XYZ file of N, CA, C and O in Angstrom:
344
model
N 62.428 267.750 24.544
C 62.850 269.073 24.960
C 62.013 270.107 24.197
O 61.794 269.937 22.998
N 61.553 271.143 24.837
C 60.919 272.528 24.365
C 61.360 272.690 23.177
O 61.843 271.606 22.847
N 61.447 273.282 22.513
C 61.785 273.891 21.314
C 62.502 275.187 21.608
O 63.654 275.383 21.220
N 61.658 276.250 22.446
C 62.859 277.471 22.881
C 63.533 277.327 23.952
O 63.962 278.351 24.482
N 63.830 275.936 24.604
C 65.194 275.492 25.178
C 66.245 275.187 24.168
O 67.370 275.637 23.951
N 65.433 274.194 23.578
C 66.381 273.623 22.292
C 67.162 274.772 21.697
O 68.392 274.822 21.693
N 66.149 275.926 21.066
C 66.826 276.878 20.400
C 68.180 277.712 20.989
O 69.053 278.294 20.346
N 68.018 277.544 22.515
C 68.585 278.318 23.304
C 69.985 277.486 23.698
O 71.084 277.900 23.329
N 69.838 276.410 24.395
C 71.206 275.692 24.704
C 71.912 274.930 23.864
O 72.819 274.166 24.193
N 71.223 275.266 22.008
C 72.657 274.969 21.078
C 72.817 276.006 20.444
O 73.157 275.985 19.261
N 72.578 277.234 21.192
C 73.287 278.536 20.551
C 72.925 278.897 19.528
O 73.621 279.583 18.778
N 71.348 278.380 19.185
C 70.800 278.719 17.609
C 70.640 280.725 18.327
O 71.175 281.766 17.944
N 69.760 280.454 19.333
C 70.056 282.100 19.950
C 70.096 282.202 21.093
O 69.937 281.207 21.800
N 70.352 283.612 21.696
C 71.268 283.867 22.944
C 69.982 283.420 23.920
O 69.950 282.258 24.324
N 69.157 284.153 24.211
C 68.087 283.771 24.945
C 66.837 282.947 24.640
O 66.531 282.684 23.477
N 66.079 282.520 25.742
C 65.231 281.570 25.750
C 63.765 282.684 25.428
O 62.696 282.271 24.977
N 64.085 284.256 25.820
C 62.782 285.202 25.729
C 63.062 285.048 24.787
O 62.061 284.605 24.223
N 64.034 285.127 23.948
C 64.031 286.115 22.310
C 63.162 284.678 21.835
O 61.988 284.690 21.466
N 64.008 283.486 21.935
C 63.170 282.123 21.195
C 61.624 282.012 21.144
O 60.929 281.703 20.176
N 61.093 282.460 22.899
C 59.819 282.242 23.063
C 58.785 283.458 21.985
O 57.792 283.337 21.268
N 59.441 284.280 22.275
C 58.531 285.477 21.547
C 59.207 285.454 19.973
O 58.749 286.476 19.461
N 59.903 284.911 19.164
C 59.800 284.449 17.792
C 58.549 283.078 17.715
O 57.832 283.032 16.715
N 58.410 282.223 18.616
C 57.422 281.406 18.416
C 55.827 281.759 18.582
O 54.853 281.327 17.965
N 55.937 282.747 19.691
C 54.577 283.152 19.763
C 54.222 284.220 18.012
O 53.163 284.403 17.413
N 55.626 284.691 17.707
C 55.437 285.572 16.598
C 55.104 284.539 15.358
O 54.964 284.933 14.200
N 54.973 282.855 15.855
C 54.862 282.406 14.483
C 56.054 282.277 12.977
O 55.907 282.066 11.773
N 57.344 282.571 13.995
C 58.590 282.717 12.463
C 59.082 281.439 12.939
O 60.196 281.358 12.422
N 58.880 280.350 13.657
C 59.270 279.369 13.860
C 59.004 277.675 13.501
O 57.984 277.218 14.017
N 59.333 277.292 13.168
C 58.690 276.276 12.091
C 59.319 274.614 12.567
O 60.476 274.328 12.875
N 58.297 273.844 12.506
C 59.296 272.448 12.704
C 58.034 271.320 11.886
O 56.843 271.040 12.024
N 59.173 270.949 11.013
C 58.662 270.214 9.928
C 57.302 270.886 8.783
O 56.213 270.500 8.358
N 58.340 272.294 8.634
C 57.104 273.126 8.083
C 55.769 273.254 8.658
O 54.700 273.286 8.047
N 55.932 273.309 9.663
C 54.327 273.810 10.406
C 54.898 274.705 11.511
O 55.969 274.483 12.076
N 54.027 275.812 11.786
C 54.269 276.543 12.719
C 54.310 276.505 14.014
O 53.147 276.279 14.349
N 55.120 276.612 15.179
C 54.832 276.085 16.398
C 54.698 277.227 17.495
O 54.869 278.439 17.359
N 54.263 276.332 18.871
C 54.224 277.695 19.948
C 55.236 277.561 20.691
O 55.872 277.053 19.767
N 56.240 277.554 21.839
C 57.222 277.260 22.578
C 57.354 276.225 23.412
O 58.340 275.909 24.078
N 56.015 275.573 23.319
C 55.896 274.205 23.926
C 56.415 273.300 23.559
O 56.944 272.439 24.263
N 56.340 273.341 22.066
C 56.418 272.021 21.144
C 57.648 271.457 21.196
O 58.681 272.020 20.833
N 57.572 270.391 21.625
C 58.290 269.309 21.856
C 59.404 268.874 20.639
O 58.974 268.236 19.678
N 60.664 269.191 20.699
C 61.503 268.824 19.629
C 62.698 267.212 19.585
O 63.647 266.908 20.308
N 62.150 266.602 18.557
C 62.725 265.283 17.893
C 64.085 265.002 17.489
O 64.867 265.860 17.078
N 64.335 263.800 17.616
C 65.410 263.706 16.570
C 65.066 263.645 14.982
O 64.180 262.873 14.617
N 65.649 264.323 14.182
C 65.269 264.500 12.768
C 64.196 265.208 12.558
O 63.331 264.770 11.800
N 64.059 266.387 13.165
C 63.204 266.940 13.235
C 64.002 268.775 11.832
O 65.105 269.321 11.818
N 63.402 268.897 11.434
C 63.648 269.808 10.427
C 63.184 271.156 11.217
O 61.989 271.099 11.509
N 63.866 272.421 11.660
C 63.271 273.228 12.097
C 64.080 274.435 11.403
O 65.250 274.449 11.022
N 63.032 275.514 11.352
C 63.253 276.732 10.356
C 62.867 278.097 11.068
O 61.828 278.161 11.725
N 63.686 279.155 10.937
C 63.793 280.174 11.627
C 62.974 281.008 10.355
O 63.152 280.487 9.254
N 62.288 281.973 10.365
C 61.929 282.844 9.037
C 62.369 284.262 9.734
O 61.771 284.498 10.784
N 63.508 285.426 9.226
C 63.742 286.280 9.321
C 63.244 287.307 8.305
O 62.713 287.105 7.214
N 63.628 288.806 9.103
C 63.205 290.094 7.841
C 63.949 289.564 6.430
O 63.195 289.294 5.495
N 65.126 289.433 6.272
C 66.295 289.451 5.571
C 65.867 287.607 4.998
O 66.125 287.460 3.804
N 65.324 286.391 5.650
C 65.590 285.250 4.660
C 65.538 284.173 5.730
O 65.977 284.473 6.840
N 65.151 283.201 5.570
C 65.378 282.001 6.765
C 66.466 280.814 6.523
O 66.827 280.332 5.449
N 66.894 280.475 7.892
C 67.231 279.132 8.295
C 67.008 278.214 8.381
O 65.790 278.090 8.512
N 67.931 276.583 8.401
C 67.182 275.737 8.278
C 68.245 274.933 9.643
O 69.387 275.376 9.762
N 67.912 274.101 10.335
C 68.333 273.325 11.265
C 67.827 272.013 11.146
O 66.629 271.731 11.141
N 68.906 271.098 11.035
C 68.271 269.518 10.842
C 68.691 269.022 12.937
O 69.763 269.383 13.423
N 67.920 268.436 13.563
C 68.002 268.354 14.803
C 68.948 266.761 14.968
O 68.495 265.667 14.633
N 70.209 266.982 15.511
C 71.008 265.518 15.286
C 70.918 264.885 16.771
O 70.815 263.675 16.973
N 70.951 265.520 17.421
C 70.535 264.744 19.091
C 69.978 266.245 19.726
O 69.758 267.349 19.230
N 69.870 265.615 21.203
C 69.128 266.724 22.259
C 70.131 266.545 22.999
O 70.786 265.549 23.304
N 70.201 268.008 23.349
C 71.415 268.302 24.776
C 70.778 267.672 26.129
O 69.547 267.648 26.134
N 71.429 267.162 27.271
C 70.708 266.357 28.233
C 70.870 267.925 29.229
O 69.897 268.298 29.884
N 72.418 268.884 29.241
C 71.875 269.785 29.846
C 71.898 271.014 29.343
O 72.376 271.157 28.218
N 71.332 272.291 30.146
C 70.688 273.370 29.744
C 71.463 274.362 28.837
O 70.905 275.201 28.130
N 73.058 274.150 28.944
C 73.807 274.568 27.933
C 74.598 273.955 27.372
O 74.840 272.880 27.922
N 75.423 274.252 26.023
C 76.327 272.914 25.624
C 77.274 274.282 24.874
O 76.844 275.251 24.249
N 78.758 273.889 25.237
C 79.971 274.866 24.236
C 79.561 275.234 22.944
O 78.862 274.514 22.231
N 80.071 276.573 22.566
C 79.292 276.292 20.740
C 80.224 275.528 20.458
O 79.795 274.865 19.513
N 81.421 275.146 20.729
C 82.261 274.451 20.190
C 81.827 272.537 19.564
O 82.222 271.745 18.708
N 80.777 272.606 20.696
C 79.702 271.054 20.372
C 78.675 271.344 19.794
O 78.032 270.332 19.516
N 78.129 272.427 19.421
C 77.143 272.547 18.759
C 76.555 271.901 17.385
O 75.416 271.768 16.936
N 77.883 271.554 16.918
C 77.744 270.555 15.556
C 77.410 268.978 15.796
O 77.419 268.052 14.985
N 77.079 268.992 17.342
C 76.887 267.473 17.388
C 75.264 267.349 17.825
O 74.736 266.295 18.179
N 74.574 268.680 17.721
C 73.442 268.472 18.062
C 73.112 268.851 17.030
O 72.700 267.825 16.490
N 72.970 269.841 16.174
C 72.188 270.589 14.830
C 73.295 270.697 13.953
O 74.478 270.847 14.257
N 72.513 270.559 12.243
C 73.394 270.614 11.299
C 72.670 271.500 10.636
O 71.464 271.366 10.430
N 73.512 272.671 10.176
C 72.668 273.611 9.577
C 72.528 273.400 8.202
O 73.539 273.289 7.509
N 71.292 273.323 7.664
C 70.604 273.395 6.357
C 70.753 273.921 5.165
O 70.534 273.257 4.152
N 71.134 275.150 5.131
C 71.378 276.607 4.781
C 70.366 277.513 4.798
O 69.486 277.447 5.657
N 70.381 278.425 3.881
C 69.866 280.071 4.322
C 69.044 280.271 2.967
O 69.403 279.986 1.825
N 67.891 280.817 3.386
C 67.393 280.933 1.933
C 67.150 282.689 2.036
O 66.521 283.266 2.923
N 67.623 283.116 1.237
C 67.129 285.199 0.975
C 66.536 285.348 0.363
O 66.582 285.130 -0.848
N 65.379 285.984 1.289
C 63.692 286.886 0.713
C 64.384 287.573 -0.265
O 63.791 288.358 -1.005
């Protein structure tokens, strides 16, 4: 799965534009390397948001099969990492 699908149908964020244009902006990270919106996301895959304010961390626990999932399941796909402040 994409990466700004991924980001998008476990509610890391609301839209799939906002995801795509943080990746083209380069604040998007998987396995500490920077990616474009293509990139293909894993299981155990480590992915990191970098904000004004401090970044995120997302450990990837499965892939959603469809395009949205409840946030209420969201803990069965990503486990969040924690937060580190610039």
């Amino acid at each position: 799965m994409r990466i700004d699908k991924f980001l998008n149908s476990t509610n890391i964020l609301k839209r799939r534009s906002i995801a795509q244009d943080m990746c083209d902006s380069g604040v998007v990270y998987i396995n500490d390397k920077a990616v474009k919106s293509a990139k293909e996301v894993k299981v155990g895959d480590i992915i990191k948001l970098v904000y004004l304010t401090g970044s995120k961390s997302y450990e990837v626990l499965a892939l959603p099969t469809t395009k949205t999932i409840p946030k209420s399941t969201s803990h069965l796909y990503i486990k969040e990492l924690g937060e580190n402040n610039a």
